[in-house]
Short mmCIF file of C-alpha atoms in Angstrom, two decimals:
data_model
loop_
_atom_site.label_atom_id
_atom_site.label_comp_id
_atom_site.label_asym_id
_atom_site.label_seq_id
_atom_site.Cartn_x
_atom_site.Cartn_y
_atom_site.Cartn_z
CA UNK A 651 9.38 18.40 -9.20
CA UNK A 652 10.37 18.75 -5.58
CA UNK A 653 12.79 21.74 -3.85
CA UNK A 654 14.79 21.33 -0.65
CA UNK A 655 16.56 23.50 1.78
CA UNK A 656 18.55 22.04 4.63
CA UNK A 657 19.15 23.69 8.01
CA UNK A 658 22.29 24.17 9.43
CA UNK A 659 24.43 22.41 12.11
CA UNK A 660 25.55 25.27 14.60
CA UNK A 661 25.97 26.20 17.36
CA UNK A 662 23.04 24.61 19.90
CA UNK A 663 20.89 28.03 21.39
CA UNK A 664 18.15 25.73 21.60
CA UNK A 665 19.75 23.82 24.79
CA UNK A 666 23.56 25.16 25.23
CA UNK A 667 26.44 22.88 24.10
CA UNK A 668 26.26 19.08 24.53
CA UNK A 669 28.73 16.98 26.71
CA UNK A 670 31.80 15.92 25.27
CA UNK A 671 31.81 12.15 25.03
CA UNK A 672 30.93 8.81 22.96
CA UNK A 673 28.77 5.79 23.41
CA UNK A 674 30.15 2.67 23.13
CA UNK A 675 27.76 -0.04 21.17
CA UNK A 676 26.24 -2.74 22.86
CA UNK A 677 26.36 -6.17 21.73
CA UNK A 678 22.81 -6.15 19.88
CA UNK A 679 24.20 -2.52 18.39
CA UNK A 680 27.24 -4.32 17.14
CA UNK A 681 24.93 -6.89 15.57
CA UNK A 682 22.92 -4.54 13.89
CA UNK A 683 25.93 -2.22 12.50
CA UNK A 684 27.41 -5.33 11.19
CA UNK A 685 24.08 -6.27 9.77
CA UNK A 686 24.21 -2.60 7.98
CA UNK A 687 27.65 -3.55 7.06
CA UNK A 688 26.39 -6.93 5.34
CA UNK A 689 23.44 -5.27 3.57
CA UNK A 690 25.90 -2.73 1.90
CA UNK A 691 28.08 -5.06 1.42
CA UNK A 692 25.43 -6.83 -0.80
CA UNK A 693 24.55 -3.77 -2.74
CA UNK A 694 21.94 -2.56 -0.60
CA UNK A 695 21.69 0.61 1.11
CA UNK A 696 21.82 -0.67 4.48
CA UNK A 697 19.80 -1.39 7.27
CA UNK A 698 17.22 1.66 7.80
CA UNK A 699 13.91 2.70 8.18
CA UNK A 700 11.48 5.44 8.28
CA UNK A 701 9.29 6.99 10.27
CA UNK A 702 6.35 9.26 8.39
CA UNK A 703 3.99 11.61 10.81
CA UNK A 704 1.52 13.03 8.64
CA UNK A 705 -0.04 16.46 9.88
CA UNK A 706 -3.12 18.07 9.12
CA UNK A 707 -1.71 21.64 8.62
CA UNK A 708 1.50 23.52 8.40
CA UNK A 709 4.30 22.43 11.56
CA UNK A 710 5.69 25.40 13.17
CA UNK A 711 8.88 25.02 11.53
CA UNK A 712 11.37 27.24 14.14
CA UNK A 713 9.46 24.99 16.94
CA UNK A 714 9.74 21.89 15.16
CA UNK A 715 13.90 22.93 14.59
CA UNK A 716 14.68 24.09 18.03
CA UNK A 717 13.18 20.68 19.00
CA UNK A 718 15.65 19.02 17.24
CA UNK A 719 18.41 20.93 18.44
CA UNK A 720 17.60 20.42 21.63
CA UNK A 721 18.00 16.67 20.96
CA UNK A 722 21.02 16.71 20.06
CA UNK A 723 21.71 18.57 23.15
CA UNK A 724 20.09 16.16 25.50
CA UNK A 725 20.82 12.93 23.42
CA UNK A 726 23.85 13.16 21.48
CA UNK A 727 23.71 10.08 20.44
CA UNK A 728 21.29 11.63 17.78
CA UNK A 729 23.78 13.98 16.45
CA UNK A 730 26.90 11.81 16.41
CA UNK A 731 29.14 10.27 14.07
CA UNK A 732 30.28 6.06 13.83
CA UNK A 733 33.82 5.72 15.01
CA UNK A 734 34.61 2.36 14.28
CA UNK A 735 38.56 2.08 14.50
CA UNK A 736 38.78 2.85 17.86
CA UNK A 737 40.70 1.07 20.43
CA UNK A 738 37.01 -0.29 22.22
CA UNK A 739 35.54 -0.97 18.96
CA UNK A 740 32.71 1.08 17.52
CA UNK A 741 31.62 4.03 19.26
CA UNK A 742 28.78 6.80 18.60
CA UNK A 743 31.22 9.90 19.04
CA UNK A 744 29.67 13.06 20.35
CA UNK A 745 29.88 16.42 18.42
CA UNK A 746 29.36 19.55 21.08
CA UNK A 747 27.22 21.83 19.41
CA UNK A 748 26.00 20.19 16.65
CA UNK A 749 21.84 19.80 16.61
CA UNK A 750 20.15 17.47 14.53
CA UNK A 751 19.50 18.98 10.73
CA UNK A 752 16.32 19.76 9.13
CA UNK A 753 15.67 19.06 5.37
CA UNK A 754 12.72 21.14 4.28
CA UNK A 755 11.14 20.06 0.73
CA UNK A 756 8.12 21.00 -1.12
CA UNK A 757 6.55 18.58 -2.78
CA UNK A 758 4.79 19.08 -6.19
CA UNK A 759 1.85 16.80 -5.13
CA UNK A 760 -0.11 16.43 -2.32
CA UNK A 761 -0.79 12.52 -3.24
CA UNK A 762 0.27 10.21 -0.66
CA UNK A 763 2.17 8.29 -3.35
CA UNK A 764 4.30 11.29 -3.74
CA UNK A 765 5.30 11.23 -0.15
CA UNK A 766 6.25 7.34 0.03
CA UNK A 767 8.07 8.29 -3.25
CA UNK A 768 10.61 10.50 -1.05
CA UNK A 769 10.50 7.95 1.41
CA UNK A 770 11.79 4.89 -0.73
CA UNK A 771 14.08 7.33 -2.37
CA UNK A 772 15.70 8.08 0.84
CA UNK A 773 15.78 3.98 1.66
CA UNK A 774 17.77 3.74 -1.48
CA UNK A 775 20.26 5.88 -0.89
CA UNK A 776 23.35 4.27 1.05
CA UNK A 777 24.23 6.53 4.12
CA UNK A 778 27.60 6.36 5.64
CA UNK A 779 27.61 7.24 9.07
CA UNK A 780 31.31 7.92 9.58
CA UNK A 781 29.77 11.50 7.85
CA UNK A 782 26.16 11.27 9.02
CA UNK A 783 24.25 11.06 11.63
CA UNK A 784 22.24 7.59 12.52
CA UNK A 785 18.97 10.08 12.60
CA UNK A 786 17.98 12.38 10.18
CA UNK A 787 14.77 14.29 9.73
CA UNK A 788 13.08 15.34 6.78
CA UNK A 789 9.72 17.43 6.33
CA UNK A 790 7.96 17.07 3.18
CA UNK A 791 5.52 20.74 2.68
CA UNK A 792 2.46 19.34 0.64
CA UNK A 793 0.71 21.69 -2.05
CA UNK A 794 -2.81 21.14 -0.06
CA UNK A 795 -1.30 23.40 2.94
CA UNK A 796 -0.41 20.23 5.52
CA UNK A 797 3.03 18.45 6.17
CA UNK A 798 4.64 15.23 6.30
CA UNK A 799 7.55 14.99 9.26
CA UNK A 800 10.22 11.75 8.47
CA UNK A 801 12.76 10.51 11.08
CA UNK A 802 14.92 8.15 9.41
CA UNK A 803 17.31 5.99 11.21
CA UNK A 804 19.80 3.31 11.14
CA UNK A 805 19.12 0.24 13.25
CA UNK A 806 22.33 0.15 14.59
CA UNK A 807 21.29 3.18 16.82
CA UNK A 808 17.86 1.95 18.25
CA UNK A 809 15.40 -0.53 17.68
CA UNK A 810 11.72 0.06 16.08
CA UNK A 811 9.76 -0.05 19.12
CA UNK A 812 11.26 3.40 20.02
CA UNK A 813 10.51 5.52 16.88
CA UNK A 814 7.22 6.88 18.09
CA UNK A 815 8.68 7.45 21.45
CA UNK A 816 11.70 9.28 19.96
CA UNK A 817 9.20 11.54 18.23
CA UNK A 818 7.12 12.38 21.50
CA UNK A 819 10.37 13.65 22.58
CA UNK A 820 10.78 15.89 20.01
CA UNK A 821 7.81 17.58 20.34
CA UNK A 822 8.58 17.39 24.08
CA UNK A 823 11.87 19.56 23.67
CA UNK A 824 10.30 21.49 21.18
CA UNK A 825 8.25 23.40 23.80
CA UNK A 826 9.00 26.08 26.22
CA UNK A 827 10.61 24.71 29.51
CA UNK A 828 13.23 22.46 30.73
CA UNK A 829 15.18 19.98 28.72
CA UNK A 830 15.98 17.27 30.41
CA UNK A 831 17.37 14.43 29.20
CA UNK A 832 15.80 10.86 29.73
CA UNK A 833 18.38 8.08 31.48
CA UNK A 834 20.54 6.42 28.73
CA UNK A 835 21.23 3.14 28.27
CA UNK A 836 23.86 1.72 30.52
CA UNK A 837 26.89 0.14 29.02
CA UNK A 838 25.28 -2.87 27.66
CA UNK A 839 21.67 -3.70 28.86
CA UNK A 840 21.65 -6.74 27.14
CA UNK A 841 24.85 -8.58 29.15
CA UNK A 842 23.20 -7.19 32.14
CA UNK A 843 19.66 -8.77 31.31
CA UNK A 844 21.74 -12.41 30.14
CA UNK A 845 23.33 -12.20 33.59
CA UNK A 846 19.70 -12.40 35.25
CA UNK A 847 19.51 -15.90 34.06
CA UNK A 848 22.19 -19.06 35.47
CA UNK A 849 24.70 -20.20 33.05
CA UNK A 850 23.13 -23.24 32.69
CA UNK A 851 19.88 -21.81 31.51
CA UNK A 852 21.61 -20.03 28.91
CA UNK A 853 23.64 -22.40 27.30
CA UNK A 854 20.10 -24.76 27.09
CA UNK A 855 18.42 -21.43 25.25
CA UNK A 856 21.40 -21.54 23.09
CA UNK A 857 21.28 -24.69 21.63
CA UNK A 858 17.38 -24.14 21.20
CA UNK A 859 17.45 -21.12 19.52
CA UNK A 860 20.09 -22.95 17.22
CA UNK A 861 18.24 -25.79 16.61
CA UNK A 862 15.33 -23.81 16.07
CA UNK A 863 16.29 -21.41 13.31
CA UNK A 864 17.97 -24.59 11.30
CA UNK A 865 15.06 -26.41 11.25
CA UNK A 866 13.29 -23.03 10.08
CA UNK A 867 15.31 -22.95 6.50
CA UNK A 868 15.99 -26.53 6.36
CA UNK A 869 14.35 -27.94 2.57
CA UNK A 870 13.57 -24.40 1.54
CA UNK A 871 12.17 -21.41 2.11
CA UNK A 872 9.30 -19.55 -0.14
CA UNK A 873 9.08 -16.20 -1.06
CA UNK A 874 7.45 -13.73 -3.33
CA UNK A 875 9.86 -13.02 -6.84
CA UNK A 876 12.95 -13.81 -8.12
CA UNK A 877 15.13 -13.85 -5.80
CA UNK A 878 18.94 -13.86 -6.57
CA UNK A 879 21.16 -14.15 -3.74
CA UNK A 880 24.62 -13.41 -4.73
CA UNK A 881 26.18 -11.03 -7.29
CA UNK A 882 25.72 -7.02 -7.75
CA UNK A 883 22.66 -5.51 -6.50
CA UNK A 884 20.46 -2.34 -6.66
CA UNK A 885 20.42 -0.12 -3.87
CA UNK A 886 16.86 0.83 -5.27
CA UNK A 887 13.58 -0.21 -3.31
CA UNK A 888 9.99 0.99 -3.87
CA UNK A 889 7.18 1.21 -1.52
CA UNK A 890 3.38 -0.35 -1.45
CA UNK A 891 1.10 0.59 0.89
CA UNK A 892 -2.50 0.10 2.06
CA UNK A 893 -4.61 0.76 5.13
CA UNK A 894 -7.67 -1.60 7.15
CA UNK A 895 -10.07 1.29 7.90
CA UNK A 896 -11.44 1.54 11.65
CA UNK A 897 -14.56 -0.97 11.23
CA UNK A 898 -12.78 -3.71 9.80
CA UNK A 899 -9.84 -3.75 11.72
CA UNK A 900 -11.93 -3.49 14.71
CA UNK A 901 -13.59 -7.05 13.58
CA UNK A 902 -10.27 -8.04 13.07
CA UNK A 903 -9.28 -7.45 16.57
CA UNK A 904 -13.22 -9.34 17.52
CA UNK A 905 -12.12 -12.41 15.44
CA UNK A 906 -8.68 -12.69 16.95
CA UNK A 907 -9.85 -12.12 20.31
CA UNK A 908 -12.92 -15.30 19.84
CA UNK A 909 -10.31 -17.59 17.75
CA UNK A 910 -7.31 -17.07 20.05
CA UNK A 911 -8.24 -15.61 23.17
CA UNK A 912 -6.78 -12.83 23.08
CA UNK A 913 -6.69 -9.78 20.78
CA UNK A 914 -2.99 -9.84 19.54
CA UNK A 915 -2.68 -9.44 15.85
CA UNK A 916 0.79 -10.25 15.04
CA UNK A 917 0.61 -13.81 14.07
CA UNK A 918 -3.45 -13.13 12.57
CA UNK A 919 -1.36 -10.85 9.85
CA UNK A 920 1.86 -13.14 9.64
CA UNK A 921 -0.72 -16.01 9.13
CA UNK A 922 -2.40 -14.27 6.30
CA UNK A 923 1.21 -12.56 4.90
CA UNK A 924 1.98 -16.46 3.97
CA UNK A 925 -1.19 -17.42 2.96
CA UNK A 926 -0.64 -14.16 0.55
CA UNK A 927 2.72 -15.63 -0.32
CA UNK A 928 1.22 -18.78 -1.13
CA UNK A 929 -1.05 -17.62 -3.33
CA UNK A 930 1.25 -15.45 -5.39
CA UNK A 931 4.40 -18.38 -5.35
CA UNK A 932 2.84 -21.41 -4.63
CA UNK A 933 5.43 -23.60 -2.40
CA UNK A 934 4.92 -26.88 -4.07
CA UNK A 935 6.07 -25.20 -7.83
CA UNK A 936 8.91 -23.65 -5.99
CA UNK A 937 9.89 -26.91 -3.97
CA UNK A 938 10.18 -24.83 -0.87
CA UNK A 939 8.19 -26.12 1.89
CA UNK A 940 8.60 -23.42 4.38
CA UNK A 941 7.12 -20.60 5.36
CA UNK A 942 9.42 -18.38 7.47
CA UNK A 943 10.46 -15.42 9.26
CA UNK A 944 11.56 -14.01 12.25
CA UNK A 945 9.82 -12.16 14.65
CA UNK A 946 11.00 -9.53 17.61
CA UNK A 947 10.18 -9.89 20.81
CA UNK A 948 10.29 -6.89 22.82
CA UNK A 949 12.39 -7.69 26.66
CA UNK A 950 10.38 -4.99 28.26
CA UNK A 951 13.87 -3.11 29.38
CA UNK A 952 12.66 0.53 28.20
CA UNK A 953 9.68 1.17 29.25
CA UNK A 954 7.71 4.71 28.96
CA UNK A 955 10.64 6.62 30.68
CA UNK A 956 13.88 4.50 29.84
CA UNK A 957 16.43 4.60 27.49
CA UNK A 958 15.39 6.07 24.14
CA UNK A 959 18.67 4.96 22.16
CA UNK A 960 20.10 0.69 22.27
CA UNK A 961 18.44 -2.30 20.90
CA UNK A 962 16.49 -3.70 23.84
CA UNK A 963 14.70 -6.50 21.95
CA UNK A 964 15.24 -9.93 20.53
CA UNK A 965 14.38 -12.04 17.48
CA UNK A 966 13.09 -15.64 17.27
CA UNK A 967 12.17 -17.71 14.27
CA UNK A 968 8.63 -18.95 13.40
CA UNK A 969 8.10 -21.89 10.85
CA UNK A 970 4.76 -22.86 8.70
CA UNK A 971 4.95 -26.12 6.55
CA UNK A 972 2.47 -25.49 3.66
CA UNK A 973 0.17 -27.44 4.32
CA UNK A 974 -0.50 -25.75 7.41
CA UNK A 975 -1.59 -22.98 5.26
CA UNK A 976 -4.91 -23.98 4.45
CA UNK A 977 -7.08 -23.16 7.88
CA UNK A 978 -7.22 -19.75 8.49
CA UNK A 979 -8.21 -20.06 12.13
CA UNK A 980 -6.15 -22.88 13.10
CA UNK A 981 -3.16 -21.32 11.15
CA UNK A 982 -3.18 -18.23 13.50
CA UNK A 983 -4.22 -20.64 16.53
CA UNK A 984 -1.33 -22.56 15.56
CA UNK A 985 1.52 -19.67 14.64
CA UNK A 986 0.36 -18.16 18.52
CA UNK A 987 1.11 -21.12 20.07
CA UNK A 988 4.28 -21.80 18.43
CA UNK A 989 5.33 -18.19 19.97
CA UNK A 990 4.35 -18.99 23.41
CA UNK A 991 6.48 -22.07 23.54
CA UNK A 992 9.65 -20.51 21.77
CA UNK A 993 9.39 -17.90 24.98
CA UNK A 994 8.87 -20.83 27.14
CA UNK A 995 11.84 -22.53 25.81
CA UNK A 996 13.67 -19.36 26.19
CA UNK A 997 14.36 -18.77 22.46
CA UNK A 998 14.57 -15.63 22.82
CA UNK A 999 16.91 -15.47 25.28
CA UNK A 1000 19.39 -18.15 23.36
CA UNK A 1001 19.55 -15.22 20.52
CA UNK A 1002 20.75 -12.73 22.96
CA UNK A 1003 23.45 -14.87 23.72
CA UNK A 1004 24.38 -15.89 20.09
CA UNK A 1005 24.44 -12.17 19.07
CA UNK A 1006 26.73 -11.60 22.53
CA UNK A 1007 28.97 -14.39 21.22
CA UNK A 1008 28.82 -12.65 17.86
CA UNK A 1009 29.76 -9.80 19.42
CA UNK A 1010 33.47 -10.98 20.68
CA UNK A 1011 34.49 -11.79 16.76
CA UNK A 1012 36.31 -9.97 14.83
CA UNK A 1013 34.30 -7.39 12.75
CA UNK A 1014 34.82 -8.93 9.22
CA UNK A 1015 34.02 -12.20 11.00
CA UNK A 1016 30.85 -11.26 11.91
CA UNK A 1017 29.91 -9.31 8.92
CA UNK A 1018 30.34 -12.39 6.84
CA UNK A 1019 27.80 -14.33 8.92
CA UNK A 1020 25.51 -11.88 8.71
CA UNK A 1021 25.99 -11.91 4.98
CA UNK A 1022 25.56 -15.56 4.95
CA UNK A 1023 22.28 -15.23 6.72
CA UNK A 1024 20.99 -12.19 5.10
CA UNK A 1025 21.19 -14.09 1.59
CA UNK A 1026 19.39 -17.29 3.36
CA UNK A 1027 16.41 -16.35 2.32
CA UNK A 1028 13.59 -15.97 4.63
CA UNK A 1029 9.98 -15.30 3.32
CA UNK A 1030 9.65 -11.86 4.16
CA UNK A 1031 11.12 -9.81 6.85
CA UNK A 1032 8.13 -8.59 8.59
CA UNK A 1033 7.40 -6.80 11.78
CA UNK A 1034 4.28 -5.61 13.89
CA UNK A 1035 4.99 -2.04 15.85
CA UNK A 1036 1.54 -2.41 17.52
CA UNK A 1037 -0.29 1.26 18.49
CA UNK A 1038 2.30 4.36 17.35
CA UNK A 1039 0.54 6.52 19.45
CA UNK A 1040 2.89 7.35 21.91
CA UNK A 1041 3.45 10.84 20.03
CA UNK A 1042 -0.58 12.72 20.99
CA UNK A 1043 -2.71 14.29 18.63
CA UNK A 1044 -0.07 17.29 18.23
CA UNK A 1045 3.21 17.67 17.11
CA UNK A 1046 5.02 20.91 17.20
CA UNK A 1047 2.14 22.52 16.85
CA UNK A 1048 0.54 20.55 14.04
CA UNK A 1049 -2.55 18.53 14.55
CA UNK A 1050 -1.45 14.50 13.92
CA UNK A 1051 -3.85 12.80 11.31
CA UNK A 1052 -1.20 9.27 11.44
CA UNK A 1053 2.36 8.07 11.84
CA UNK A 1054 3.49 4.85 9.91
CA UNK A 1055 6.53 3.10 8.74
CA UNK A 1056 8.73 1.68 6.63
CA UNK A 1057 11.83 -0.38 6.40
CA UNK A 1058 14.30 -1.47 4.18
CA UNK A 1059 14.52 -4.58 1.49
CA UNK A 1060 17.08 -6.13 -0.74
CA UNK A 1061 17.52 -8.26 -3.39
CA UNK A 1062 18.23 -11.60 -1.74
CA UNK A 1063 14.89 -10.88 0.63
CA UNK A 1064 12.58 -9.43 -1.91
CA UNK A 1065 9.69 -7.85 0.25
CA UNK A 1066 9.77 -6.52 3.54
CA UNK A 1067 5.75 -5.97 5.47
CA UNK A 1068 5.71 -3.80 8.29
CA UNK A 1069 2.78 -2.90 9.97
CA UNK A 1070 1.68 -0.57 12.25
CA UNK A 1071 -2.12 0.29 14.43
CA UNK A 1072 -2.58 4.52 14.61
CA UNK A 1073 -6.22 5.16 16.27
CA UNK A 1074 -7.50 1.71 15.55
CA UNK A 1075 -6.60 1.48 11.99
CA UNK A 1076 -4.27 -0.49 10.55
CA UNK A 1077 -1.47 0.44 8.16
CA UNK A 1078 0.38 -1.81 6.39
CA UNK A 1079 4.08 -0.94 3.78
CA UNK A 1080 5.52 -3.49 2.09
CA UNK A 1081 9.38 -2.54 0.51
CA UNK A 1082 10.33 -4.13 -1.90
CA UNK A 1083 13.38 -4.26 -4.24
CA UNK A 1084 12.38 -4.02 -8.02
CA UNK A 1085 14.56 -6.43 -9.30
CA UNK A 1086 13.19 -9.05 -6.80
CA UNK A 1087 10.06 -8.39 -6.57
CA UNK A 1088 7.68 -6.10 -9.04
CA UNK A 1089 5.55 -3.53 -8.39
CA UNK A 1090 2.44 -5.36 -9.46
CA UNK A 1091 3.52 -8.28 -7.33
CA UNK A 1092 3.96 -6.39 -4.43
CA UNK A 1093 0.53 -4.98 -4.45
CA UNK A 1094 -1.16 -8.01 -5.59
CA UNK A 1095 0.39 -9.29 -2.14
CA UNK A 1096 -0.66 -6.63 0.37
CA UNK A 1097 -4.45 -6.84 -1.95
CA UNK A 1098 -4.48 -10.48 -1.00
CA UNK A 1099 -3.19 -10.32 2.51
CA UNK A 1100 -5.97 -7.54 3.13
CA UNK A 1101 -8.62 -9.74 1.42
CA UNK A 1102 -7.35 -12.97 3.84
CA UNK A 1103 -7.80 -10.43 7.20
CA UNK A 1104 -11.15 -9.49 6.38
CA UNK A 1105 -12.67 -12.67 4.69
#
């Protein structure tokens, strides 16, 4: 049994009024709302995730709320509303006044399982942000005395590699002082960046990047479950988790750094997420040769003091054949070079442009692609945040004991891993939707994908 109380919206006394105003979307925004659009359009609840701080004690709640009002003040992006009808096409529009809402809720257990509970609950639930905002914060009260702080978001508004920076500015604005905003995104960051490079250079990328994620699906893809791609769906996903404690993921990082030379450990946990997948579904009984998925590449454009709010990163594909499955060592040798030469080859760059061309279409147009490749099945969409640490060892008062994350999952994908390092441990959530994918399945993949990391 759980109880909630919500805060209210008015007036701001945290920070004064905010400007009057709207933010146009950029071209990787657009992409992403109409990715939303395509997800709900599916049956899912659209394209979302969750950020979960976990605190050793009791947050100082009117801190923690005049934080958030304060946000809304000096990014009210945070506090707006989708306008999509407008004659510029889909804008954030500003509300003066209105901070971002706090939903308090005490929890009947202080299990962790409890908390991811809420969390998948919330990932189930389709949002529409004509009404809501494209953040909104929970904080779960534990029976054991300490707190759990979520900031869930909609992709359209930023991309992952802000969350923990978005929470360091809470805290931030939650203390005593001035409240200065950070810069904001300019108009479109990502035409500006594509402009960098000659025409020439970009039409090359684009037919790479093309050719590229064709050959990725091309004879099949595998996957964990049943997978159904068309027809009514559950909005309903579920949440697996597990954790590499500080010792082993520190020989993780040792054998990464010997096999590869150098300690990334992106493609060491993609390499062993497929070899998990192979396990589980073996590609040769479900005559799909591939393993797949695509993988974002951050452009570097933010920075520790630039814009909080915009998608600022790209996406390019990476392809195992199953046989390449059976080395370990060369696999993530192997997956690590494929990376560097899709940069080299500018893949990255060629998606940029494709979602920029995307962009110009008409909305229903583009929704309908990203249908179409939301229901062309990849084999998991995964994602590495590297070190969340951005947000201290305090928030609003609270001493910070981890932060980790989760993301959303629908039929037609089955599983989503993402995976996140907090003081040298590792932390891993797979989604999942049920009807897709099972509960024992899921776990028996993040077991196995553990087991391959270590071994």
């Amino acid at each position: 049994m759980t109880t909630s109380k919500a805060g209210g919206e008015g007036p701001n006394r945290a920070g004064g009024l905010g400007p009057v105003g709207e933010q146009r979307l950029s071209a990787t925004d657009l992409t992403m709302l109409s990715v939303d659009g395509a997800l709900r359009g599916m049956g899912a609840a659209g394209f979302e995730a969750v950020v979960l701080t976990w605190l050793s004690e009791r947050v100082d709640v009117a801190r923690l709320r005049a934080g958030l009002a304060r946000l809304g003040t000096c990014h009210p992006v945070a506090a707006s509303r989708l306008v999509e009808g407008g004659p510029g096409g889909p804008c954030w529009r500003f509300r003066p006044g209105a901070g971002c809402p706090l939903v308090e809720t005490e929890l009947s257990s202080p299990t962790p399982e409890c908390v991811w509970e809420q969390a998948a609950r919330l990932l189930s639930t389709p949002t529409d942000l004509t009404a809501a905002s494209p953040l909104r914060f929970q904080l779960f009260h534990r029976p054991d005395g300490r707190d759990v702080f979520l900031m869930q978001y909609n992709h359209a508004v930023m991309d992952n590699t802000a969350s923990d920076l978005v929470l360091r500015e809470i805290d931030r604005l939650s203390a005593d002082g001035p409240a200065e905003a950070r810069p904001a995104a300019g108009p479109d960051p990502i035409r500006d960046y594509l402009r960098g490079f000659p025409r020439e250079v970009r039409r090359k990328a684009t037919t790479t990047t093309a050719r590229l994620w064709g050959r990725s699906v091309r004879g099949g893809v595998a996957g964990v479950g049943h997978i159904r791609p068309s027809g009514p769906q559950s909005a309903e996903v579920c949440i697996a988790t597990r954790r590499l404690e500080e010792s082993d993921s520190r020989a993780l990082r040792a054998h990464v750094t010997k096999t590869c030379g150098l300690p990334s450990l992106s493609m060491a946990i993609l390499g062993s997420a497929f070899r998990a997948i192979e396990r589980i579904e073996p590609a040769h009984r479900a005559g799909a040769p591939n393993f797949t998925t695509g993988i974002g590449l951050d452009l570097g454009l933010r920075g520790r003091q630039g814009p909080l709010f915009g998608n600022l990163v790209s996406l390019v594909p990476i392809r195992v054949p199953s046989e390449g499955l059976s080395d370990r060592a060369g696999l993530v040798r192997a997956l690590n070079r494929q990376m560097r030469e899709h940069i080299e080859d500018k893949a990255d760059l060629g998606m940029l442009q494709w979602i920029t061309l995307l962009s110009r279409r008409p909305r229903d147009d583009v929704r309908w692609v990203m249908g179409a490749f939301l229901r062309n099945r990849l084999s998991l969409w995964y994602a590495y945040f590297g070190t969340l640490g951005a947000i201290g060892d305090r928030f609003c008062g609270a001493g910070v004991e981890e932060v980790s994350c989760a993301g959303p999952s629908w039929p037609a994908m089955g599983l989503t891993l993402l995976v996140n390092q907090f003081r040298s441990r590792l932390l891993f959530q797979a989604t999942y939707a049920p009807e897709a994918v099972s509960g024992p399945q899921a776990r028996a993949f993040l077991d196995l994908l553990l087991a391959d990391l270590v071994g």
